[in-house]
């Protein structure tokens, strides 16, 4: 649950959270409202994989090259990126301000037997806790936040 104090100083746009929460059950439907994400997910996964491997000097031939990396998927929605990042070996925290999204993501991950730490929280709350990550994925989020500068500052602190 999102801390009320953290929400007071957050980049959360309540209207955007409500809009995405209303569609939470559709995250994993490849022909539903999130069909565009499903279509370009393979391309962005390949780019993320390549960039992370190159940045950290990882072995691209390994089945789980991200093993040992701590990764934050901020604005994770239903977990469309959190799941493949976990399969690549990362220790993933999927964070979203929408509790309905977190529930959808958690149920789907459980069905896939994937261990992902999903939390209904904000970048600001995680930064205030002192959370630190090797990789932060911030995909299709910035256009939905109320305070872009504050959001990006929080991400940079982590």
CSV table of C-alpha atoms in Angstrom, one decimal:
chain,number,residue,atom,x,y,z
A,1,UNK,CA,0.0,0.0,0.0
A,2,UNK,CA,1.2,3.5,-0.8
A,3,UNK,CA,2.2,5.5,2.2
A,4,UNK,CA,0.0,8.6,2.5
A,5,UNK,CA,3.0,10.8,3.5
A,6,UNK,CA,5.0,9.6,0.5
A,7,UNK,CA,2.1,10.3,-1.8
A,8,UNK,CA,1.9,13.9,-0.6
A,9,UNK,CA,5.4,14.5,-2.0
A,10,UNK,CA,5.2,12.2,-5.0
A,11,UNK,CA,5.0,12.4,-8.7
A,12,UNK,CA,1.8,10.3,-8.8
A,13,UNK,CA,-1.0,11.5,-11.0
A,14,UNK,CA,-4.1,10.0,-9.4
A,15,UNK,CA,-6.1,10.2,-12.6
A,16,UNK,CA,-3.4,8.2,-14.5
A,17,UNK,CA,-3.3,5.6,-11.8
A,18,UNK,CA,-7.1,5.3,-11.9
A,19,UNK,CA,-7.0,4.9,-15.7
A,20,UNK,CA,-4.4,2.2,-15.7
A,21,UNK,CA,-5.9,0.5,-12.6
A,22,UNK,CA,-9.2,0.2,-14.5
A,23,UNK,CA,-7.3,-1.8,-17.2
A,24,UNK,CA,-5.2,-3.9,-14.9
A,25,UNK,CA,-6.8,-7.2,-15.8
A,26,UNK,CA,-5.8,-6.7,-19.4
A,27,UNK,CA,-2.0,-6.4,-19.0
A,28,UNK,CA,-1.3,-10.0,-20.2
A,29,UNK,CA,-3.9,-10.0,-23.1
A,30,UNK,CA,-1.7,-9.7,-26.3
A,31,UNK,CA,-4.8,-8.6,-28.3
A,32,UNK,CA,-6.2,-6.2,-25.7
A,33,UNK,CA,-5.5,-2.5,-24.8
A,34,UNK,CA,-1.8,-3.3,-24.2
A,35,UNK,CA,-1.3,-5.0,-27.5
A,36,UNK,CA,1.3,-2.4,-28.7
A,37,UNK,CA,3.5,-3.2,-25.7
A,38,UNK,CA,3.3,-6.9,-26.5
A,39,UNK,CA,4.3,-6.2,-30.1
A,40,UNK,CA,7.4,-4.2,-29.3
A,41,UNK,CA,8.4,-6.0,-26.1
A,42,UNK,CA,10.8,-8.3,-27.9
A,43,UNK,CA,12.6,-5.4,-29.5
A,44,UNK,CA,13.0,-3.5,-26.2
A,45,UNK,CA,14.0,-6.6,-24.4
A,46,UNK,CA,16.8,-7.2,-26.9
A,47,UNK,CA,18.0,-3.6,-26.5
A,48,UNK,CA,17.9,-3.8,-22.7
A,49,UNK,CA,19.7,-7.1,-22.7
A,50,UNK,CA,22.4,-5.8,-25.0
A,51,UNK,CA,22.9,-2.5,-23.1
A,52,UNK,CA,23.1,-4.1,-19.7
A,53,UNK,CA,25.4,-6.9,-20.8
A,54,UNK,CA,27.7,-4.3,-22.5
A,55,UNK,CA,27.6,-1.9,-19.5
A,56,UNK,CA,28.5,-4.5,-16.9
A,57,UNK,CA,30.7,-6.6,-19.1
A,58,UNK,CA,28.5,-9.7,-18.7
A,59,UNK,CA,28.7,-13.0,-20.5
A,60,UNK,CA,26.1,-12.8,-23.3
A,61,UNK,CA,26.2,-16.6,-23.8
A,62,UNK,CA,24.9,-17.3,-20.3
A,63,UNK,CA,21.2,-18.1,-20.0
A,64,UNK,CA,20.9,-15.8,-17.0
A,65,UNK,CA,23.5,-13.1,-17.7
A,66,UNK,CA,21.9,-10.6,-15.3
A,67,UNK,CA,22.6,-12.9,-12.3
A,68,UNK,CA,23.7,-10.8,-9.3
A,69,UNK,CA,22.2,-7.6,-10.6
A,70,UNK,CA,19.6,-5.7,-8.6
A,71,UNK,CA,17.0,-4.2,-11.0
A,72,UNK,CA,14.1,-1.9,-10.4
A,73,UNK,CA,11.2,-1.8,-12.9
A,74,UNK,CA,9.5,1.4,-11.9
A,75,UNK,CA,6.0,1.8,-13.2
A,76,UNK,CA,6.0,-2.0,-13.9
A,77,UNK,CA,2.3,-2.2,-14.7
A,78,UNK,CA,1.4,-5.9,-15.1
A,79,UNK,CA,5.0,-7.0,-15.1
A,80,UNK,CA,5.7,-7.3,-18.8
A,81,UNK,CA,9.3,-6.3,-18.3
A,82,UNK,CA,9.8,-7.6,-14.7
A,83,UNK,CA,9.2,-11.2,-15.8
A,84,UNK,CA,11.8,-11.4,-18.6
A,85,UNK,CA,14.3,-9.5,-16.4
A,86,UNK,CA,13.8,-12.1,-13.7
A,87,UNK,CA,14.3,-14.9,-16.3
A,88,UNK,CA,17.6,-13.2,-17.3
A,89,UNK,CA,18.7,-13.7,-13.7
A,90,UNK,CA,18.1,-10.2,-12.2
A,91,UNK,CA,16.8,-9.8,-8.7
A,92,UNK,CA,13.8,-7.7,-9.6
A,93,UNK,CA,11.7,-5.2,-7.7
A,94,UNK,CA,8.6,-4.3,-9.7
A,95,UNK,CA,7.1,-1.0,-8.4
A,96,UNK,CA,3.9,0.6,-9.5
A,97,UNK,CA,1.7,3.2,-7.8
A,98,UNK,CA,-1.4,1.3,-8.9
A,99,UNK,CA,-2.3,-1.5,-6.4
A,100,UNK,CA,-4.5,-3.2,-9.1
A,101,UNK,CA,-1.5,-3.4,-11.4
A,102,UNK,CA,0.6,-4.9,-8.6
A,103,UNK,CA,-2.0,-7.5,-7.9
A,104,UNK,CA,-2.2,-8.5,-11.6
A,105,UNK,CA,1.6,-8.7,-11.9
A,106,UNK,CA,1.9,-10.7,-8.7
A,107,UNK,CA,-0.7,-13.3,-9.8
A,108,UNK,CA,0.9,-13.7,-13.2
A,109,UNK,CA,4.4,-14.1,-11.7
A,110,UNK,CA,3.1,-16.7,-9.3
A,111,UNK,CA,1.4,-18.6,-12.2
A,112,UNK,CA,4.8,-18.6,-14.0
A,113,UNK,CA,6.6,-19.7,-10.8
A,114,UNK,CA,8.7,-16.5,-10.8
A,115,UNK,CA,9.9,-14.8,-7.6
A,116,UNK,CA,9.5,-11.1,-8.1
A,117,UNK,CA,9.2,-8.5,-5.3
A,118,UNK,CA,6.2,-6.5,-6.4
A,119,UNK,CA,5.3,-3.4,-4.4
A,120,UNK,CA,2.6,-0.7,-4.7
A,121,UNK,CA,4.9,2.2,-4.1
A,122,UNK,CA,6.6,5.2,-5.7
A,123,UNK,CA,10.0,6.2,-6.8
A,124,UNK,CA,10.1,8.8,-4.1
A,125,UNK,CA,9.2,6.3,-1.4
A,126,UNK,CA,11.9,3.9,-2.5
A,127,UNK,CA,14.5,6.7,-2.8
A,128,UNK,CA,13.5,7.9,0.7
A,129,UNK,CA,14.1,4.3,2.0
A,130,UNK,CA,17.6,4.5,0.5
A,131,UNK,CA,17.0,1.8,-2.0
A,132,UNK,CA,19.8,1.2,-4.5
A,133,UNK,CA,19.8,-0.7,-7.8
A,134,UNK,CA,22.3,-1.6,-10.5
A,135,UNK,CA,19.7,-1.1,-13.2
A,136,UNK,CA,16.5,1.0,-13.2
A,137,UNK,CA,14.0,0.5,-16.0
A,138,UNK,CA,11.7,3.4,-16.5
A,139,UNK,CA,9.6,2.5,-19.5
A,140,UNK,CA,6.5,4.3,-20.7
A,141,UNK,CA,6.2,6.1,-17.3
A,142,UNK,CA,7.5,9.7,-17.6
A,143,UNK,CA,4.5,10.8,-19.6
A,144,UNK,CA,2.2,9.7,-16.8
A,145,UNK,CA,3.8,11.4,-13.8
A,146,UNK,CA,2.7,14.7,-12.2
A,147,UNK,CA,6.2,15.9,-11.2
A,148,UNK,CA,8.7,14.7,-13.9
A,149,UNK,CA,11.7,16.4,-12.4
A,150,UNK,CA,11.0,15.0,-8.9
A,151,UNK,CA,10.4,11.5,-10.4
A,152,UNK,CA,13.7,11.6,-12.3
A,153,UNK,CA,15.6,12.9,-9.3
A,154,UNK,CA,14.3,10.1,-7.2
A,155,UNK,CA,15.3,7.5,-9.8
A,156,UNK,CA,18.7,9.0,-10.1
A,157,UNK,CA,19.2,8.8,-6.3
A,158,UNK,CA,18.7,5.1,-6.5
